Amino acid sequence: MLHLPFRAGRLRMAHRIVLAPLTRCRAHPDTLAPTPATAAYYRERASDSGLLVTEAVQVSPEGTPVWSIYDRVRVNGGHVTGLWTDEQEGRWADVVAGVHDRGGLISCQLLHAGRIAQPGIADHPLVAASGLPVPTVSSSAIALPADGAAGDYGWDDTAAVPRALDTDEVARVVDDYRAAAARAVRAGFDAVEVHGAHGYLVDQFLCDGVNRRTDRYGGSAANRCRFLFEVVDALVDEVGEGRVGVRLSPQPAPGDGPHDGHAFFGATCTDPEATYGHAVEGLAGRGLAYLLLTEPRVAGLAGGPLDEMPPLRNGRYRDLFDGALLGAGGFTPPSASAAIEAGAYDAVAFGRWFLANPDLPERIRTGRPLNVYERDTFYGLGPDGSADPGYLDYPTWDAIAKGVASPYRLIDQDRIGVRLPDRTDGGGRT
Ligand SMILES: Cc1cc2nc3c(=O)[nH]c(=O)nc-3n(C[C@H](O)[C@H](O)[C@H](O)COP(=O)(O)O)c2cc1C
């Protein structure tokens, strides 16, 4: 199933194995632009008419997170990429050119992190020089909770209280998205994607645990969805129909199994079915390329989804959306194929397995074993300031077949989800 062609808006894909957006914190430390290593990373994941989605790319300094929350990023430095300067646009154009050279398609995920962006970014010379507003805004002046309730990411700092955006100022933030999308078009991207998921700014408007506004952007589900729709409409206007994707992470309904109450970055929602139902229904008919939904079974990245394979939970949104529906979160090659066969999704975005297997579509097609990913190197630069380990050193199957030494273990595709013997104690997980 995964190798059948399909269409998402104006994008025609030869297969259904998509690179999920993956923040890697390997931007150039001064310019917050992609580097030649970034271009090589995306290029080696490109396949003929296969879709890659970029890491979250910041639309403005205001919305740029400093990921000091991750030990590795804190220790080694490590920044996320942006798309508000000419330099950033030019380096993204290099990334796109490499992907296109291999016949691939690439969508640029646009992010404003809202209250997750912390004041530290104001000290970055590029940000300080921009004169642009920093930091940190949200739907309401409610800080990210500092305890475990923040979600999955072990936030261990006291987060700043964000400034609630004025009603009239929301249009300026929408324009920041539009300006970044215009740059994405100039850089040659095939599509842009609104990161409306995982507790970032759009989700901070959607969720009533954060959004306490009393103006037209708060209160009812319809009002809380207004910001999302305004961003989407601006981007469709800027980029064209069939070239805008959206990512949402619908929360499980109350009582809905083990992930009930799970909220990314503390963005809780008391009426998830009404809110995300309204959002998805409203996105139908807006000329999108695709809608990417996070399965709520992904309760964080620290744990492994692989010891358990609970059923898919976004089924109700299938009927509400008229376009291409992509799923992400905890999929293996067999479970992705089954999800498509069952009609739950049109395509599946793989995160960790694609991170670790640059030739994932071909590996799945040929049934070859997969490289097992190393969590320790997901984010940030190496100890010597280089992008590796964990960025460009995952070998393709061709390289393995030629005898290139690999630091990574291999696992058979049909053994994923079965507990793997750990290197040391025999009980670890993939
Ligand atoms: C290192 C890492 C970085 C991520 N960064 C992003 C991101 O920038 N934007 C986003 O929407 N999701 C991000 N995610 C979530 C992934 O897109 C995906 O939903 C998640 O990895 C679960 O899918 P998987 O089980 O196939 O890995 C990230 C996940 C990981 C592991």
Coordinates of C-alpha atoms and ligand atoms in Angstrom, one line a residue:
M1 CA 0.0 0.0 0.0
L2 CA 2.8 2.4 0.9
H3 CA 4.1 2.4 -2.7
L4 CA 0.9 3.4 -4.4
P5 CA 0.9 6.9 -5.9
F6 CA -1.5 9.6 -4.6
R7 CA -2.3 13.2 -4.9
A8 CA -2.4 15.9 -2.3
G9 CA -3.7 19.2 -3.7
R10 CA -1.2 20.2 -6.4
L11 CA 1.4 17.7 -5.1
R12 CA 1.6 14.3 -6.9
M13 CA 3.4 11.7 -4.9
A14 CA 4.8 8.4 -6.2
H15 CA 4.5 6.8 -2.7
R16 CA 2.9 7.4 0.7
I17 CA 6.0 7.5 2.9
V18 CA 6.5 11.2 4.0
L19 CA 9.3 12.6 6.1
A20 CA 7.6 14.0 9.2
P21 CA 8.7 17.5 10.4
L22 CA 11.7 17.0 12.7
T23 CA 13.4 19.8 14.6
R24 CA 17.1 18.9 14.8
C25 CA 18.6 22.1 16.3
R26 CA 21.5 22.2 13.9
A27 CA 21.0 25.7 12.4
H28 CA 24.0 27.9 11.8
P29 CA 24.4 29.5 15.2
D30 CA 24.9 33.1 13.9
T31 CA 22.4 33.2 11.1
L32 CA 19.8 30.7 12.2
A33 CA 19.9 29.5 8.6
P34 CA 20.3 26.0 7.3
T35 CA 23.9 24.9 6.7
P36 CA 25.4 22.7 3.9
A37 CA 24.9 19.8 6.3
T38 CA 21.2 20.6 6.5
A39 CA 21.0 20.6 2.7
A40 CA 22.8 17.2 2.6
Y41 CA 20.5 15.8 5.3
Y42 CA 17.3 16.6 3.3
R43 CA 18.9 15.7 0.0
E44 CA 19.7 12.2 1.1
R45 CA 16.1 11.7 2.3
A46 CA 14.6 12.8 -1.0
S47 CA 13.1 10.3 -3.4
D48 CA 11.5 10.6 -6.8
S49 CA 8.1 12.3 -6.1
G50 CA 8.3 11.6 -2.4
L51 CA 7.3 14.3 0.0
L52 CA 9.6 15.7 2.8
V53 CA 8.3 18.1 5.4
T54 CA 11.0 20.3 6.9
E55 CA 11.7 20.8 10.5
A56 CA 9.7 23.6 12.1
V57 CA 10.9 26.9 10.6
Q58 CA 10.4 30.0 12.6
V59 CA 8.4 32.8 10.9
S60 CA 9.8 35.5 13.1
P61 CA 12.2 36.2 16.0
E62 CA 9.2 36.7 18.2
G63 CA 8.1 33.1 17.8
T64 CA 11.6 31.5 18.0
P65 CA 12.2 29.1 20.8
V66 CA 15.6 28.7 22.5
W67 CA 15.7 25.0 23.2
S68 CA 17.8 25.2 26.3
I69 CA 15.3 22.7 27.8
Y70 CA 17.1 19.9 26.1
D71 CA 20.3 18.9 27.9
R72 CA 22.1 18.1 24.7
V73 CA 21.1 21.4 23.1
R74 CA 22.0 23.3 26.3
V75 CA 25.5 21.7 26.5
N76 CA 26.4 21.9 22.9
G77 CA 24.6 24.9 21.6
G78 CA 22.1 24.3 18.9
H79 CA 19.5 26.5 17.3
V80 CA 16.4 26.2 15.2
T81 CA 16.2 27.6 11.7
G82 CA 14.2 30.7 10.7
L83 CA 12.8 32.2 7.5
W84 CA 12.7 36.0 8.0
T85 CA 16.1 37.1 6.6
D86 CA 17.5 37.0 3.0
E87 CA 20.3 34.8 4.2
Q88 CA 17.9 32.2 5.7
E89 CA 15.9 32.3 2.4
G90 CA 19.0 31.8 0.4
R91 CA 20.1 28.8 2.4
W92 CA 16.7 27.2 2.3
A93 CA 16.8 27.6 -1.5
D94 CA 20.0 25.5 -1.4
V95 CA 18.1 22.8 0.6
V96 CA 15.2 22.9 -1.9
A97 CA 17.5 22.7 -4.9
G98 CA 19.1 19.5 -3.5
V99 CA 15.7 17.8 -2.9
H100 CA 14.5 18.8 -6.4
D101 CA 17.7 17.6 -8.0
R102 CA 16.7 14.1 -6.8
G103 CA 13.1 14.5 -8.0
G104 CA 11.6 15.0 -4.5
L105 CA 9.0 17.4 -3.2
I106 CA 9.4 19.5 0.0
S107 CA 7.0 21.4 2.2
C108 CA 8.2 24.1 4.6
Q109 CA 6.7 23.8 8.1
L110 CA 6.1 27.3 9.4
L111 CA 6.1 27.8 13.2
H112 CA 5.4 30.5 15.7
A113 CA 6.1 29.0 19.1
G114 CA 4.0 31.5 21.1
R115 CA 4.6 31.2 24.8
I116 CA 7.1 28.4 24.3
A117 CA 9.5 31.0 22.9
Q118 CA 11.5 32.3 25.8
P119 CA 13.1 35.6 26.5
G120 CA 16.6 34.2 26.0
I121 CA 16.2 34.5 22.2
A122 CA 16.3 38.3 22.6
D123 CA 20.0 38.1 23.4
H124 CA 20.8 36.4 20.1
P125 CA 22.7 39.0 18.0
L126 CA 20.6 38.4 14.9
V127 CA 17.4 38.8 16.8
A128 CA 18.6 41.8 18.7
A129 CA 19.7 43.4 15.4
S130 CA 16.3 42.7 13.7
G131 CA 14.5 45.3 15.9
L132 CA 11.5 43.0 15.6
P133 CA 9.3 42.4 18.6
V134 CA 10.5 39.8 21.1
P135 CA 9.4 37.9 23.1
T136 CA 7.0 36.2 23.9
V137 CA 3.3 36.3 23.1
S138 CA 0.4 34.0 23.3
S139 CA -3.4 34.0 23.1
S140 CA -3.5 34.9 26.9
A141 CA -1.0 35.8 29.5
I142 CA -0.6 32.3 30.9
A143 CA 2.9 30.9 31.2
L144 CA 3.9 27.4 30.2
P145 CA 3.5 25.4 33.4
A146 CA 6.9 24.5 34.8
D147 CA 6.0 21.1 36.3
G148 CA 5.3 17.8 34.7
A149 CA 1.9 19.1 33.6
A150 CA 3.7 20.9 30.8
G151 CA 3.6 17.7 28.9
D152 CA 6.4 15.5 27.6
Y153 CA 9.4 17.7 27.4
G154 CA 10.6 17.9 31.0
W155 CA 10.5 21.7 31.0
D156 CA 12.7 22.5 33.9
D157 CA 13.0 26.3 33.8
T158 CA 10.5 28.8 35.0
A159 CA 8.8 30.0 31.8
A160 CA 8.2 33.6 31.2
V161 CA 4.6 34.9 31.3
P162 CA 3.7 35.8 27.7
R163 CA 2.0 38.9 26.6
A164 CA -1.5 38.4 25.3
L165 CA -1.7 39.6 21.7
D166 CA -4.0 42.6 21.3
T167 CA -7.0 41.9 19.1
D168 CA -5.7 44.3 16.4
E169 CA -2.2 42.8 16.6
V170 CA -3.2 39.3 15.5
A171 CA -3.3 40.5 11.9
R172 CA 0.4 41.4 12.2
V173 CA 1.2 37.9 13.3
V174 CA -0.8 36.5 10.4
D175 CA 1.4 38.8 8.2
D176 CA 4.5 37.3 9.7
Y177 CA 3.3 33.9 8.5
R178 CA 2.5 35.4 5.1
A179 CA 5.9 37.0 4.8
A180 CA 7.7 33.7 5.6
A181 CA 5.5 31.9 3.1
A182 CA 6.4 34.4 0.5
R183 CA 10.0 33.7 1.2
A184 CA 9.3 29.9 1.1
V185 CA 7.9 30.4 -2.4
R186 CA 10.9 32.4 -3.5
A187 CA 13.2 29.6 -2.1
G188 CA 11.3 27.2 -4.4
F189 CA 9.4 25.1 -1.8
D190 CA 6.5 23.0 -3.3
A191 CA 4.3 23.7 -0.4
V192 CA 4.2 25.3 3.1
E193 CA 2.7 23.7 6.2
V194 CA 1.1 25.6 9.1
H195 CA 2.3 24.0 12.4
G196 CA -1.0 24.1 14.2
A197 CA -0.1 21.3 16.6
H198 CA 1.7 20.3 19.8
G199 CA 0.9 23.3 22.0
Y200 CA 2.5 26.0 19.9
L201 CA 0.9 29.4 19.1
V202 CA -2.0 28.1 16.9
D203 CA -2.7 25.4 19.5
Q204 CA -2.5 28.1 22.2
F205 CA -5.5 29.8 20.4
L206 CA -7.4 26.5 19.9
C207 CA -7.2 25.2 23.4
D208 CA -9.3 26.8 26.2
G209 CA -6.7 25.8 28.8
V210 CA -4.5 28.6 27.4
N211 CA -6.9 30.8 25.5
R212 CA -9.0 32.8 27.9
R213 CA -9.7 35.7 25.6
T214 CA -13.0 37.5 25.5
D215 CA -12.7 39.0 22.0
R216 CA -13.4 37.4 18.7
Y217 CA -10.5 35.0 19.1
G218 CA -11.6 33.5 22.3
G219 CA -14.6 31.8 23.9
S220 CA -16.5 29.5 21.5
A221 CA -14.7 26.8 19.5
A222 CA -15.5 28.9 16.4
N223 CA -13.7 31.9 17.9
R224 CA -10.7 29.9 19.0
C225 CA -10.3 28.4 15.5
R226 CA -10.4 31.9 13.9
F227 CA -6.6 32.5 14.1
L228 CA -5.9 29.2 12.4
F229 CA -8.3 30.0 9.6
E230 CA -6.9 33.5 9.2
V231 CA -3.3 32.1 8.9
V232 CA -4.5 29.4 6.4
D233 CA -6.4 31.8 4.3
A234 CA -3.4 34.2 4.1
L235 CA -1.1 31.4 3.1
V236 CA -3.4 29.9 0.5
D237 CA -3.7 33.5 -0.9
E238 CA 0.1 33.9 -0.9
V239 CA 1.1 30.4 -2.1
G240 CA -1.9 29.3 -4.1
E241 CA -4.5 26.6 -3.8
G242 CA -3.3 23.0 -3.2
R243 CA 0.0 24.1 -1.8
V244 CA -0.7 24.6 1.9
G245 CA -0.7 21.9 4.4
V246 CA -1.8 22.1 8.1
R247 CA -0.7 20.0 11.0
L248 CA -3.0 19.5 14.0
S249 CA -2.7 17.3 17.1
P250 CA -6.3 16.6 18.1
Q251 CA -6.4 15.6 21.8
P252 CA -8.2 12.5 22.9
A253 CA -11.7 13.0 24.0
P254 CA -12.3 12.6 27.8
G255 CA -12.4 8.9 28.7
D256 CA -10.7 8.0 25.5
G257 CA -8.2 5.5 26.6
P258 CA -4.7 5.7 28.1
H259 CA -3.9 9.1 26.6
D260 CA -6.9 10.8 28.0
G261 CA -5.9 14.3 29.1
H262 CA -2.6 14.2 27.3
A263 CA -1.7 17.7 26.2
F264 CA 1.4 18.9 24.4
F265 CA 3.2 21.7 26.4
G266 CA 0.4 22.0 28.8
A267 CA -2.1 23.2 26.2
T268 CA -5.2 21.5 27.6
C269 CA -8.6 21.6 26.0
T270 CA -11.9 20.8 27.8
D271 CA -13.8 20.2 24.6
P272 CA -11.4 18.5 22.1
E273 CA -14.0 16.9 19.9
A274 CA -15.9 20.2 19.4
T275 CA -12.7 22.3 19.0
Y276 CA -10.8 20.0 16.6
G277 CA -14.0 19.0 14.9
H278 CA -14.7 22.6 14.1
A279 CA -11.1 23.1 13.0
V280 CA -11.0 20.2 10.7
E281 CA -14.5 20.9 9.2
G282 CA -13.4 24.5 8.7
L283 CA -10.2 23.4 6.9
A284 CA -12.2 21.4 4.4
G285 CA -13.0 23.5 1.4
R286 CA -10.2 26.0 2.0
G287 CA -8.0 24.7 -0.8
L288 CA -5.4 22.8 1.2
A289 CA -2.8 20.4 -0.1
Y290 CA -3.1 18.1 2.9
L291 CA -4.0 17.8 6.6
L292 CA -1.4 16.1 8.8
L293 CA -2.8 14.7 12.1
T294 CA -0.8 13.6 15.0
E295 CA -2.1 10.4 16.6
P296 CA -2.7 11.0 20.3
R297 CA -1.1 7.7 21.0
V298 CA 2.2 9.6 20.7
A299 CA 2.3 10.6 24.4
G300 CA 5.7 12.2 24.1
L301 CA 9.0 11.4 22.6
A302 CA 10.9 10.3 25.7
G303 CA 8.9 7.1 25.9
G304 CA 8.7 4.7 23.1
P305 CA 5.5 4.1 21.2
L306 CA 6.9 0.8 20.2
D307 CA 6.1 -1.3 23.2
E308 CA 2.4 -0.8 22.5
M309 CA 0.4 -0.3 19.4
P310 CA -3.0 1.2 20.6
P311 CA -5.6 1.7 17.9
L312 CA -5.7 4.8 15.8
R313 CA -7.8 7.6 17.4
N314 CA -8.3 10.2 14.7
G315 CA -10.8 8.3 12.7
R316 CA -13.7 10.7 13.3
Y317 CA -11.8 13.5 11.5
R318 CA -11.6 11.4 8.3
D319 CA -15.2 12.1 7.6
L320 CA -14.9 15.8 8.3
F321 CA -12.1 16.5 5.8
D322 CA -12.4 16.3 2.1
G323 CA -8.7 16.3 1.1
A324 CA -5.6 14.2 1.5
L325 CA -5.2 13.1 5.2
L326 CA -1.7 12.2 6.5
G327 CA -1.1 10.5 9.9
A328 CA 1.9 10.6 12.1
G329 CA 3.0 9.1 15.4
G330 CA 4.3 5.7 16.3
F331 CA 3.9 4.1 12.9
T332 CA 5.9 1.2 11.7
P333 CA 6.1 0.0 8.1
P334 CA 3.5 -2.7 8.7
S335 CA 1.1 -0.5 10.8
A336 CA 1.4 2.3 8.3
S337 CA 0.5 0.0 5.5
A338 CA -2.4 -1.4 7.5
A339 CA -3.7 2.2 8.3
I340 CA -3.7 3.1 4.6
E341 CA -5.3 -0.2 3.6
A342 CA -8.1 0.5 6.2
G343 CA -8.6 3.9 4.7
A344 CA -7.7 5.7 7.9
Y345 CA -5.0 7.8 6.1
D346 CA -3.8 8.5 2.6
A347 CA -0.2 8.6 3.6
V348 CA 1.9 8.3 6.7
A349 CA 4.6 10.7 7.9
F350 CA 7.5 8.8 9.6
G351 CA 9.6 10.7 12.1
R352 CA 12.2 8.7 14.0
W353 CA 12.5 5.9 11.4
F354 CA 13.1 8.4 8.6
L355 CA 15.5 10.3 10.8
A356 CA 17.6 7.2 11.1
N357 CA 17.0 5.8 7.6
P358 CA 17.8 8.3 4.8
D359 CA 16.6 5.8 2.2
L360 CA 13.4 4.8 4.2
P361 CA 11.0 4.6 1.1
E362 CA 13.4 2.2 -0.7
R363 CA 14.2 0.3 2.5
I364 CA 10.5 -0.3 3.1
R365 CA 9.9 -1.3 -0.5
T366 CA 12.7 -3.8 -0.4
G367 CA 11.9 -5.0 3.1
R368 CA 15.5 -4.4 4.3
P369 CA 16.3 -4.0 8.0
L370 CA 16.2 -0.5 9.4
N371 CA 18.9 1.4 11.3
V372 CA 17.8 1.9 14.9
Y373 CA 17.7 5.6 15.9
E374 CA 19.8 7.1 18.8
R375 CA 17.7 9.5 20.9
D376 CA 20.8 11.2 22.3
T377 CA 21.6 12.8 19.0
F378 CA 18.1 13.9 18.0
Y379 CA 18.9 17.5 18.8
G380 CA 21.8 19.8 18.8
L381 CA 25.4 19.9 17.5
G382 CA 28.1 17.4 18.3
P383 CA 30.7 18.1 21.1
D384 CA 33.0 19.6 18.5
G385 CA 30.3 21.9 17.1
S386 CA 29.7 19.7 14.0
A387 CA 26.3 18.5 12.9
D388 CA 27.2 14.8 13.4
P389 CA 26.9 12.4 15.2
G390 CA 23.3 11.6 14.4
Y391 CA 22.7 13.8 11.4
L392 CA 24.5 12.5 8.3
D393 CA 26.1 9.3 9.6
Y394 CA 23.1 7.0 9.3
P395 CA 24.0 4.8 6.3
T396 CA 21.8 3.9 3.4
W397 CA 21.3 0.2 2.7
D398 CA 23.5 0.6 -0.4
A399 CA 26.3 1.8 1.9
I400 CA 25.7 -1.1 4.3
A401 CA 25.7 -3.6 1.5
K402 CA 29.1 -2.2 0.4
G403 CA 30.5 -2.8 3.8
V404 CA 30.6 0.8 5.1
A405 CA 31.0 0.6 8.9
S406 CA 27.9 1.9 10.8
P407 CA 27.7 2.8 14.4
Y408 CA 24.0 1.9 14.4
R409 CA 22.2 -1.4 15.1
L410 CA 19.8 -2.9 12.5
I411 CA 16.3 -4.2 13.2
D412 CA 14.0 -6.3 10.9
Q413 CA 10.9 -4.3 9.9
D414 CA 8.5 -6.9 11.3
R415 CA 10.3 -7.0 14.6
I416 CA 9.7 -3.3 15.4
G417 CA 7.3 -3.1 18.3
V418 CA 8.8 -6.2 19.8
R419 CA 11.1 -5.4 22.7
L420 CA 14.7 -5.3 21.6
P421 CA 17.5 -6.7 23.6
D422 CA 19.5 -3.7 24.9
R423 CA 23.2 -3.4 24.3
T424 CA 23.8 -3.8 28.1
D425 CA 20.9 -5.2 30.1
G426 CA 18.9 -7.0 27.5
G427 CA 15.7 -5.0 28.2
G428 CA 15.8 -1.8 26.2
R429 CA 13.4 -0.5 23.7
T430 CA 13.8 0.8 20.2
Ligands
LIG1 C1 13.6 14.9 17.0 C2 12.2 15.2 16.8 C3 11.8 16.5 16.4 C4 10.5 16.8 16.1 N1 10.2 18.1 15.6 C5 9.0 18.3 15.1 C6 8.7 19.6 14.5 O1 9.6 20.4 14.3 N2 7.5 19.8 14.0 C7 6.5 18.9 14.2 O2 5.3 19.1 13.8 N3 6.7 17.7 14.8 C8 7.9 17.4 15.3 N4 8.2 16.2 15.8 C9 7.1 15.1 15.8 C10 7.3 14.3 14.6 O3 6.9 15.0 13.4 C11 6.4 13.0 14.7 O4 5.1 13.3 14.9 C12 6.9 12.1 15.9 O5 8.3 11.9 15.8 C13 6.2 10.8 16.0 O6 6.3 10.1 14.8 P1 7.3 8.8 14.8 O7 6.8 7.8 15.8 O8 7.2 8.3 13.4 O9 8.7 9.3 15.2 C14 9.5 15.8 16.2 C15 9.8 14.6 16.6 C16 11.2 14.2 16.9 C17 11.5 12.8 17.3

